[in-house]
Structure formats: structure tokens, C-alpha cells
N, CA and C of each residue as an Amber inpcrd file, in Angstrom:
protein
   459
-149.3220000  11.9430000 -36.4110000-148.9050000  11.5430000 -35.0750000
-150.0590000  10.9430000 -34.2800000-151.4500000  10.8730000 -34.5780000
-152.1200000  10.5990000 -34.0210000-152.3650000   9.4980000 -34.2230000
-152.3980000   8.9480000 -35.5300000-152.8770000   7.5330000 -35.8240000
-151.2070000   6.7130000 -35.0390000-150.2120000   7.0100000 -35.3040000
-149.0890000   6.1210000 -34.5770000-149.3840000   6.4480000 -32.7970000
-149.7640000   7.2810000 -32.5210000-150.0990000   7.3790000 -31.0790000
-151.3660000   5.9550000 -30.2590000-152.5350000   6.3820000 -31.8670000
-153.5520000   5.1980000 -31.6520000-153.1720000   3.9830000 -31.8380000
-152.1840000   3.6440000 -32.6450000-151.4470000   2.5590000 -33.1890000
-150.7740000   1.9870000 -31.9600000-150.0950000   2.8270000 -31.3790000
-149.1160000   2.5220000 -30.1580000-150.2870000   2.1470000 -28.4630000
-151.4310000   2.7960000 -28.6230000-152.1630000   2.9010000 -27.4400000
-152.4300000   1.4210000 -27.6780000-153.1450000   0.9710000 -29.0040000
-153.8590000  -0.3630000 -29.1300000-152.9710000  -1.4590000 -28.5480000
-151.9760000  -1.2200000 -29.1620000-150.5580000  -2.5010000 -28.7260000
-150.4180000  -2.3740000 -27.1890000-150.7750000  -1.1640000 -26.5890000
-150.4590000  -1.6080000 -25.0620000-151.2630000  -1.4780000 -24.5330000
-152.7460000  -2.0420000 -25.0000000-154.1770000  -2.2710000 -24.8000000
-153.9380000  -3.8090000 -24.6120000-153.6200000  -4.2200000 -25.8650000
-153.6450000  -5.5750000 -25.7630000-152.5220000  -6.3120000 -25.4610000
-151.3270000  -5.6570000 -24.8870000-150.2310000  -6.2420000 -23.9440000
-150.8360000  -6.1440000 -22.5650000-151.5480000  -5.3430000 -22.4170000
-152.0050000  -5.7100000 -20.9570000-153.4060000  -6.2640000 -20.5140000
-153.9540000  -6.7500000 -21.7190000-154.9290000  -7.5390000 -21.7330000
-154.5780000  -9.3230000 -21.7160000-153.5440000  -9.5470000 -22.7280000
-152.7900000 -10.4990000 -22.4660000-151.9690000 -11.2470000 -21.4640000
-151.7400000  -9.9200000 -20.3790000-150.5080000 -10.2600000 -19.1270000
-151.8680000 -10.0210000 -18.5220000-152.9950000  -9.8990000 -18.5220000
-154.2460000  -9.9600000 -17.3930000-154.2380000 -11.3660000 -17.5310000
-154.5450000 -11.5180000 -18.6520000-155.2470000 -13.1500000 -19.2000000
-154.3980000 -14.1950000 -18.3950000-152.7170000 -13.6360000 -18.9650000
-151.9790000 -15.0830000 -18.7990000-151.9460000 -15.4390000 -17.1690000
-152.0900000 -13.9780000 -16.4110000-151.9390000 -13.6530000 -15.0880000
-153.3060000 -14.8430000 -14.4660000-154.3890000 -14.4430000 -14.7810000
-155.7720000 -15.1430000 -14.7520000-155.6510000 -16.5720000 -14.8510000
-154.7600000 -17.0920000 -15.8510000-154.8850000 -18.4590000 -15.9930000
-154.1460000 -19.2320000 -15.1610000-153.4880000 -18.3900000 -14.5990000
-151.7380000 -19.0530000 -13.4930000-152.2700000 -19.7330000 -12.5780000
-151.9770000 -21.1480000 -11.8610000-152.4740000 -22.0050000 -10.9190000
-154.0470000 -22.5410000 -11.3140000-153.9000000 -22.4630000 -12.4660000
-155.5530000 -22.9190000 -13.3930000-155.2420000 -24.7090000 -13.1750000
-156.1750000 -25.3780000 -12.7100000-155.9850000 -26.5140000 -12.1570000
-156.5530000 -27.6770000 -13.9530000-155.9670000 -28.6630000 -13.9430000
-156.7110000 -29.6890000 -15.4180000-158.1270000 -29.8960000 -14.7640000
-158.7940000 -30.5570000 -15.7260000-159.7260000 -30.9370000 -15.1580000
-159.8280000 -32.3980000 -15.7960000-160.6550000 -33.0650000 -15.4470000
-160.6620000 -34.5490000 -15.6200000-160.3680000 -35.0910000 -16.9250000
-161.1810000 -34.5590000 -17.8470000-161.4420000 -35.2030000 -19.2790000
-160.0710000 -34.8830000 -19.7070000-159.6770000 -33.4870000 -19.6420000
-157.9260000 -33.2610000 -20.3410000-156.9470000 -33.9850000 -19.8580000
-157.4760000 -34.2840000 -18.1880000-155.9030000 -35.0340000 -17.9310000
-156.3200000 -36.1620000 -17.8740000-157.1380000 -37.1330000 -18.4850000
-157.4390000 -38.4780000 -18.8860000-157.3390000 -38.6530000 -20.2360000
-157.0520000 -38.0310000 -21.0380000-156.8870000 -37.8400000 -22.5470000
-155.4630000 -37.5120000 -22.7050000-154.7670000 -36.8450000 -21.6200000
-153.6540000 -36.3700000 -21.6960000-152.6390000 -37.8390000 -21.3420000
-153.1300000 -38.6700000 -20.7500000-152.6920000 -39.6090000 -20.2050000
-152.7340000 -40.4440000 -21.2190000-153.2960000 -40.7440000 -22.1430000
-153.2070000 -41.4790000 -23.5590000-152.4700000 -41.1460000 -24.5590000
-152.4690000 -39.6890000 -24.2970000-151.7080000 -38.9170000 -26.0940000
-150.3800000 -38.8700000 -25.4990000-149.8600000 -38.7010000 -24.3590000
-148.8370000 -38.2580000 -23.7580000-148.2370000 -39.3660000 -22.9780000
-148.5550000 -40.9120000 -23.0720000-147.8000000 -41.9010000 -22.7610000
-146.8560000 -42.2340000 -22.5570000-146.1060000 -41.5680000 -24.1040000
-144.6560000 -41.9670000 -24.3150000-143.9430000 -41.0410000 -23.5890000
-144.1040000 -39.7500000 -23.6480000-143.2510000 -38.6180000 -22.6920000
-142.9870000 -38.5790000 -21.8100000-142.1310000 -38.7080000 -21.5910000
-141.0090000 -39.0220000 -19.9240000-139.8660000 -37.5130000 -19.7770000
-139.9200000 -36.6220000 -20.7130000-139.5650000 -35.3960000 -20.6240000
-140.1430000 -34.1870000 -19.9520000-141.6750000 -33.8000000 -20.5460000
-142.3570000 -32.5240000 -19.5390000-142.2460000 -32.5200000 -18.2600000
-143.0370000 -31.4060000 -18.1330000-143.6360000 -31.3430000 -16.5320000
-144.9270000 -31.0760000 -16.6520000-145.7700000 -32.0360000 -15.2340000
-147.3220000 -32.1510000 -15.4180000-148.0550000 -31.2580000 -14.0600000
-148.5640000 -30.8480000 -13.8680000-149.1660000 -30.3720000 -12.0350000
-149.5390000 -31.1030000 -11.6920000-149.8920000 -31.1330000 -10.3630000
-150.5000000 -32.1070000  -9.2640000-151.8180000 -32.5420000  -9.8500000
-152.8500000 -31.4920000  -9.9450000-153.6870000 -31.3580000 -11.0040000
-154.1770000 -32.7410000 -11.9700000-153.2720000 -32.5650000 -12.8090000
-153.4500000 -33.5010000 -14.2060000-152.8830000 -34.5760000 -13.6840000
-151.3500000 -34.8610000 -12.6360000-151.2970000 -36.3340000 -12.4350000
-152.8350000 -36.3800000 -11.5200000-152.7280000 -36.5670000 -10.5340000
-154.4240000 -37.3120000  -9.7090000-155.3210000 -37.4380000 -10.9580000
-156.0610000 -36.2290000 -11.6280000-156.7850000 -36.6830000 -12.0300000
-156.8200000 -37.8750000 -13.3230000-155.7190000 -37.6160000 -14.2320000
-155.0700000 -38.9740000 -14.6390000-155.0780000 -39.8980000 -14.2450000
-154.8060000 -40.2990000 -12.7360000-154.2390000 -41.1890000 -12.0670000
-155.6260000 -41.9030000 -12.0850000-156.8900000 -41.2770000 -11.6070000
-158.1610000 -41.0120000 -11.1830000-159.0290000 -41.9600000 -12.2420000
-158.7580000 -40.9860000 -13.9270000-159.1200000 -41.8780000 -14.8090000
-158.7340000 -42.9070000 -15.2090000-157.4490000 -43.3700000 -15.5410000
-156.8840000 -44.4920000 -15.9390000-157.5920000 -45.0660000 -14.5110000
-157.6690000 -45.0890000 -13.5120000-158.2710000 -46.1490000 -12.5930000
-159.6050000 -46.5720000 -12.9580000-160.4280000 -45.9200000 -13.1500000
-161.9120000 -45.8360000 -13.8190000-161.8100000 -46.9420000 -15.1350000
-161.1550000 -46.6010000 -15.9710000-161.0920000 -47.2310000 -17.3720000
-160.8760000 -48.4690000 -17.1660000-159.6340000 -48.6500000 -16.8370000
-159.4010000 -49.8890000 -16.3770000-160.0540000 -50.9130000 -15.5700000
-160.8640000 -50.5480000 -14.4250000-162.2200000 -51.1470000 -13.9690000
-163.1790000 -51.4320000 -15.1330000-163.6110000 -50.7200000 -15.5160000
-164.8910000 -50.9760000 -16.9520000-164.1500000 -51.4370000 -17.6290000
-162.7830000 -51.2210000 -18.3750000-162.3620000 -52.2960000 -19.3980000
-161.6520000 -53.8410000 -18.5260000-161.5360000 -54.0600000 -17.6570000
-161.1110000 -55.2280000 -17.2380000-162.6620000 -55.9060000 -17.3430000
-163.3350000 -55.2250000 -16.2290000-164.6720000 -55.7490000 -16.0710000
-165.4980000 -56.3030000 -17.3510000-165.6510000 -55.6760000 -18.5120000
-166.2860000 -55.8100000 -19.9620000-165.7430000 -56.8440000 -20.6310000
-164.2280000 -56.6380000 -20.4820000-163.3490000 -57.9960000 -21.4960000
-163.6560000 -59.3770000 -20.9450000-163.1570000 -59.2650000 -19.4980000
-163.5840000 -60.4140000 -18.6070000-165.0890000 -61.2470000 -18.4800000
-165.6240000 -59.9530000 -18.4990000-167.3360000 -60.8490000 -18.4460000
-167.3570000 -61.4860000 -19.8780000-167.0080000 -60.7270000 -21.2140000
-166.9920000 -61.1080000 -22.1630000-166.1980000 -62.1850000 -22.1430000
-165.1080000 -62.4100000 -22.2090000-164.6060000 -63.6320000 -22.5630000
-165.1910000 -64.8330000 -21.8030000-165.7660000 -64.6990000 -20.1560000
-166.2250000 -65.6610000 -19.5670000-167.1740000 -66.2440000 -20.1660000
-168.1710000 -65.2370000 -20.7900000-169.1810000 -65.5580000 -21.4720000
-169.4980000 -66.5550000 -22.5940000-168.0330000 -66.1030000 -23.5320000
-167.2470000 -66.9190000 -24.2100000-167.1020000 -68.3520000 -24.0980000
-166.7370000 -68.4230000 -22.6250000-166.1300000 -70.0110000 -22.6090000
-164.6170000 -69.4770000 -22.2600000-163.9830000 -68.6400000 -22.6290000
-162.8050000 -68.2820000 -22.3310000-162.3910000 -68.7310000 -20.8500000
-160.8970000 -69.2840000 -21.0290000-160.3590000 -69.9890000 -19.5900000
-159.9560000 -68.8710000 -18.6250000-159.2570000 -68.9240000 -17.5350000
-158.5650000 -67.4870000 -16.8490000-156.8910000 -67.2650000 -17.4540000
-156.5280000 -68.0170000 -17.9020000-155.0930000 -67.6180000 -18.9190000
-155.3240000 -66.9600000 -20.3620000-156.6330000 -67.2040000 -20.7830000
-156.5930000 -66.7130000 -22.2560000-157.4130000 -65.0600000 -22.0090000
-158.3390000 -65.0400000 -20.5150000-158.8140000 -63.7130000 -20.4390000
-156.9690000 -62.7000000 -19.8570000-156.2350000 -63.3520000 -19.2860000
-155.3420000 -62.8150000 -18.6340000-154.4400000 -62.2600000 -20.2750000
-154.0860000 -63.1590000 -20.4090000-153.4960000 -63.0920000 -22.2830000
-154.1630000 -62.0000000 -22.5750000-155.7250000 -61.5140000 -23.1150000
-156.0660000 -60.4470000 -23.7150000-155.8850000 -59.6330000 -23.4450000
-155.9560000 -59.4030000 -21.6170000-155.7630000 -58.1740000 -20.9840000
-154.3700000 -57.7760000 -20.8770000-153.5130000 -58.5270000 -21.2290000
-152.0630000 -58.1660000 -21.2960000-151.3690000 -56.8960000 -21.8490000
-151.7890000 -56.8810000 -23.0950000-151.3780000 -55.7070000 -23.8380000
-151.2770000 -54.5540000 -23.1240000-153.4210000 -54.2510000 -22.7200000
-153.3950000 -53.0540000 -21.9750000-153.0730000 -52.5520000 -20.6910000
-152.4250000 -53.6180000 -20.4970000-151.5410000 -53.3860000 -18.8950000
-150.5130000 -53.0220000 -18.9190000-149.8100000 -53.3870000 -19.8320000
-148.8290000 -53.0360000 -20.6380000-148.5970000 -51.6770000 -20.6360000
-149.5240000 -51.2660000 -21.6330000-149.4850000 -49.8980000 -21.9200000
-149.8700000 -48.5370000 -20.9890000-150.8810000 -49.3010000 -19.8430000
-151.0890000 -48.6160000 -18.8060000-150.0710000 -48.4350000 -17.6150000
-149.1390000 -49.6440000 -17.4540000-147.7870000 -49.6420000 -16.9380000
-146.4680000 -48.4810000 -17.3420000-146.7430000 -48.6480000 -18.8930000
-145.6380000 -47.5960000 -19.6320000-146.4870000 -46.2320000 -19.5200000
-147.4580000 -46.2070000 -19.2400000-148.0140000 -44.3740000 -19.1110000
-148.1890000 -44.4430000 -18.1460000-148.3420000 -44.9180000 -17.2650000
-148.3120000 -44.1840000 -15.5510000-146.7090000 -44.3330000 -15.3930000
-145.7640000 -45.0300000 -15.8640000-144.6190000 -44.3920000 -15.5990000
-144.1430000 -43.0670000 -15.8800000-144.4130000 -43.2080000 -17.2460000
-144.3660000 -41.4720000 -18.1530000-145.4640000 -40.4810000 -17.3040000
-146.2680000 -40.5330000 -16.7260000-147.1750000 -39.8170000 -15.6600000
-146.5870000 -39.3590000 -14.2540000-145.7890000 -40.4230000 -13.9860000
-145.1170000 -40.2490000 -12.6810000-143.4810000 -39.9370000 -12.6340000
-143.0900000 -39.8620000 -13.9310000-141.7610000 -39.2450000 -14.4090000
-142.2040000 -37.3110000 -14.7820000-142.9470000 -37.5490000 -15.0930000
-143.3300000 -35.6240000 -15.8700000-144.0600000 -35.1240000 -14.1570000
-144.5250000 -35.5290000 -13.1680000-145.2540000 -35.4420000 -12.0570000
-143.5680000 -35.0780000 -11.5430000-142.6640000 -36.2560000 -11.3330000
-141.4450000 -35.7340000 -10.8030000-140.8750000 -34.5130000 -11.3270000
-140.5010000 -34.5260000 -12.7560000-139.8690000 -33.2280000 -13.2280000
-140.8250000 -31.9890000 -12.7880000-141.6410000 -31.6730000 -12.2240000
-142.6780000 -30.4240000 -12.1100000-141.7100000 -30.3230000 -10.3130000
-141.5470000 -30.9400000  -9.7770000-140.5640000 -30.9700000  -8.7990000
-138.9330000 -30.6580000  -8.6240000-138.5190000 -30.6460000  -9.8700000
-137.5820000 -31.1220000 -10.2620000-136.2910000 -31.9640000  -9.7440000
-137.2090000 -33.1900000 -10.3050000-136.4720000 -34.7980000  -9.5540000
-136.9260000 -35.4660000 -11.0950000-135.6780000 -36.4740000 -11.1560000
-135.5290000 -37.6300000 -12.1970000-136.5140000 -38.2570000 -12.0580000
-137.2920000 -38.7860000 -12.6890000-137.9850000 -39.9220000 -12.7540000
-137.5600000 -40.6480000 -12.3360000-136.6520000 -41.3790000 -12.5260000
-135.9340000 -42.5560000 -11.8020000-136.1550000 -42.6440000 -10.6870000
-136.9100000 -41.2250000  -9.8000000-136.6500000 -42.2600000  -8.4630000
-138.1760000 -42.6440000  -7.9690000-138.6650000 -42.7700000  -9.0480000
-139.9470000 -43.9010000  -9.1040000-139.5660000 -45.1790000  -8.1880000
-138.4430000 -45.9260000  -8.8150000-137.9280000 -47.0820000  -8.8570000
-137.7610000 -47.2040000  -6.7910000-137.6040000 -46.0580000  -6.2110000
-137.8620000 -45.7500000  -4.7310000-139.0980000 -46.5420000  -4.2710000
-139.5510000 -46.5030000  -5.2720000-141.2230000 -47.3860000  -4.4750000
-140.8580000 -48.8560000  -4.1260000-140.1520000 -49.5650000  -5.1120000
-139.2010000 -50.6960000  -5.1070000-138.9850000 -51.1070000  -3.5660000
-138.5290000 -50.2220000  -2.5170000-138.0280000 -50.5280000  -1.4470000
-139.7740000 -50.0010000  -0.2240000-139.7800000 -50.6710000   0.6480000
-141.0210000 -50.4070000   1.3860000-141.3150000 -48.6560000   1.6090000
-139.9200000 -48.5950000   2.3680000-139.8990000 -47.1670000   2.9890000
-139.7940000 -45.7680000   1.8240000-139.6230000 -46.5040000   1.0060000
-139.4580000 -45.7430000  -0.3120000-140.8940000 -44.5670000  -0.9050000
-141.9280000 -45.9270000  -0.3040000-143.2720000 -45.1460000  -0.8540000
-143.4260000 -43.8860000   0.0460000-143.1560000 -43.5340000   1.1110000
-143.3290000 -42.5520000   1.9790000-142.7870000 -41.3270000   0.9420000
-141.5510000 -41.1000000   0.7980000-141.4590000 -39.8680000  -0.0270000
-141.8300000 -39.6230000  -1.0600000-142.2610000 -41.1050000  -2.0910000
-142.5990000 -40.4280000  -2.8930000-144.1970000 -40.0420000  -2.8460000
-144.6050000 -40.1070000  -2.2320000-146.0770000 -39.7280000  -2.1630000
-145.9740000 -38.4910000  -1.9100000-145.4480000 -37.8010000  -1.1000000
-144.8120000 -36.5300000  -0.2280000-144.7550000 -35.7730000  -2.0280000
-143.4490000 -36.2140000  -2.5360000-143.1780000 -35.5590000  -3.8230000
-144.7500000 -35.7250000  -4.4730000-145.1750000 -36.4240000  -4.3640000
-146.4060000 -36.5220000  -5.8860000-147.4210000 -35.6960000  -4.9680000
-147.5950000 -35.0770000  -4.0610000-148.7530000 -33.9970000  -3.5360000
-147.5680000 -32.5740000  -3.3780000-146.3430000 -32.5200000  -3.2390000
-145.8930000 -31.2540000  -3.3390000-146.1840000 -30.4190000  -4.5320000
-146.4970000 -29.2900000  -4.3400000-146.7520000 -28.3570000  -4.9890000
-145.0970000 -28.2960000  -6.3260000-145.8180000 -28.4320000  -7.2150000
-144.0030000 -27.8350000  -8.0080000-143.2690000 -26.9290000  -8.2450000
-142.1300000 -26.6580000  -8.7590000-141.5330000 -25.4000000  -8.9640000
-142.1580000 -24.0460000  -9.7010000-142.4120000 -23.2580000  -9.2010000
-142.8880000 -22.2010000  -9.7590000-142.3360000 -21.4790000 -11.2970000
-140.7700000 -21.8470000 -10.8020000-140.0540000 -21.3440000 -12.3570000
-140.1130000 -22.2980000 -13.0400000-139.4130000 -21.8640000 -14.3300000
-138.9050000 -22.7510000 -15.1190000-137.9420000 -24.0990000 -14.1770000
-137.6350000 -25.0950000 -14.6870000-136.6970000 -26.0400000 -14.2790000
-135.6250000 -26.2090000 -15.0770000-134.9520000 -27.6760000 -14.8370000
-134.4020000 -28.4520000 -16.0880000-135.1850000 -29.2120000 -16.4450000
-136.4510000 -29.7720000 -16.4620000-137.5370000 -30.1170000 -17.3860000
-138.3960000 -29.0000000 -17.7850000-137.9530000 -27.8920000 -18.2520000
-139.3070000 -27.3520000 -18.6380000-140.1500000 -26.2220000 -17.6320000
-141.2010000 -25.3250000 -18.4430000-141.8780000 -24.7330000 -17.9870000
-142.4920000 -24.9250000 -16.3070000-143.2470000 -23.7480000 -15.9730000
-143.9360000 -24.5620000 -15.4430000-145.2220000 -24.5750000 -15.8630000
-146.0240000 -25.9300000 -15.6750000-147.5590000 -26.2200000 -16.4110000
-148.5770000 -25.4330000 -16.2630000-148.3760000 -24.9860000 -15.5850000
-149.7250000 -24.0980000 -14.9640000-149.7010000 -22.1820000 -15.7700000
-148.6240000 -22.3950000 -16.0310000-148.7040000 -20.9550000 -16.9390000
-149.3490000 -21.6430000 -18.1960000
């Protein structure tokens, strides 16, 4: 009886070492490098939910990158001889792709709210940008949603 007693103490040693931990990590904010990396691997996803957190600082890096990579291609191609349609042409792609992940950024930013992505498309109209800015600094749902967890656990 003693060793199942010790057996049983350990397990609720480390159940409540675990609900310390997970407790500890709750409202744990991203920090730059994850949610600028997160913003590359996680492009395509228009399903999760992200915190306030990881969109800004996302938002933050992709702004950064995009300065040094516009800036680098551009000097380069000028350097080149390159015209302003054939530097515009190169840079195309990655606008592209930076277009389709800050949407997927600002769709998973909505679901942590729980709001459609779709009403991105709100920016579309002038008065539109007012709320959604409102939504993209509100704090998100604490529970679960219909997208998902919430991120911060």
C-alpha cells in the first residue's frame, strides 16, 4: 500500500505542477522572431486563432522585411540597368504572397474575436477602417470559440 500510495502522491505532484505551469503560461505574449516566422509557415491558414500579440508583431515584421527586401531587389536591379516595370515585375510575386498572408493574419486575428474574416473586406469602405482597428487591438475571447482555442493557453 505504500508504494501505490507513493505511486498515487507522484501523479498528483505532477498534475499540479502541470496546472501551475499551464496556469504560468496563460496571457504569455509571442515575441517577435515566432510571430514573424509564424507569419511565413502559417500563410495559408485562414482557420486558427492568433493574439493581439503575434498579429502586431507579425504585422511589425513583415513591415521590416519588406523594406530591406524591396530596398535590396530595387537597388539591385537599378544597378542592373533594370527599367521601373521589370523591377516592379520581380517584386510582384512577393507582394503577392505578402498580400495572401496578411490576409490569413488578419482572418486568424478576427477569429481570436470571434468574427469571420470576411469582414476584412470592411476596410473596403472608408468608415469601415474604424472598427476594424477597434477589433484588431481588442483583447480576444478567453474561451474556446468557433475557431478554436484560445492562443494564449
Amino acid at each position: 500500500t505504500h508504494c501505490i500510495s507513493s505511486a498515487a502522491s507522484d501523479v498528483y505532484k505532477r498534475q499540479v505542477i502541470f496546472l501551475y505551469l499551464k496556469h504560468q503560461h496563460k496571457g504569455m505574449c509571442m515575441n517577435f522572431t515566432g510571430s514573424t516566422k509564424n507569419y511565413f509557415t502559417k500563410w495559408n491558414d485562414f482557420s486558427s486563432r492568433i493574439s493581439r500579440s503575434e498579429y502586431w508583431w507579425g504585422y511589425l515584421g513583415i513591415i521590416l522585411i519588406s523594406l530591406v527586401f524591396g530596398f535590396t531587389v530595387g537597388l539591385t536591379l537599378v544597378i542592373m540597368g533594370a527599367s521601373e516595370g521589370q523591377i516592379n515585375l520581380a517584386i510582384l510575386p512577393f507582394q503577392l504572397f505578402t498580400l495572401i498572408a496578411s490576409l490569413s493574419l488578419g482572418a486568424r486575428r478576427f477569429h481570436d474575436t470571434d468574427r469571420s474574416g470576411w469582414w476584412q473586406l470592411l476596410c473596403l469602405t472608408i468608415i469601415g477602417i474604424i472598427p476594424i482597428i477597434y477589433w484588431l487591438c481588442k483583447k480576444g475571447d478567453e474561451e474556446d470559440n468557433r475557431f478554436g482555442a484560445d492562443p494564449l493557453l
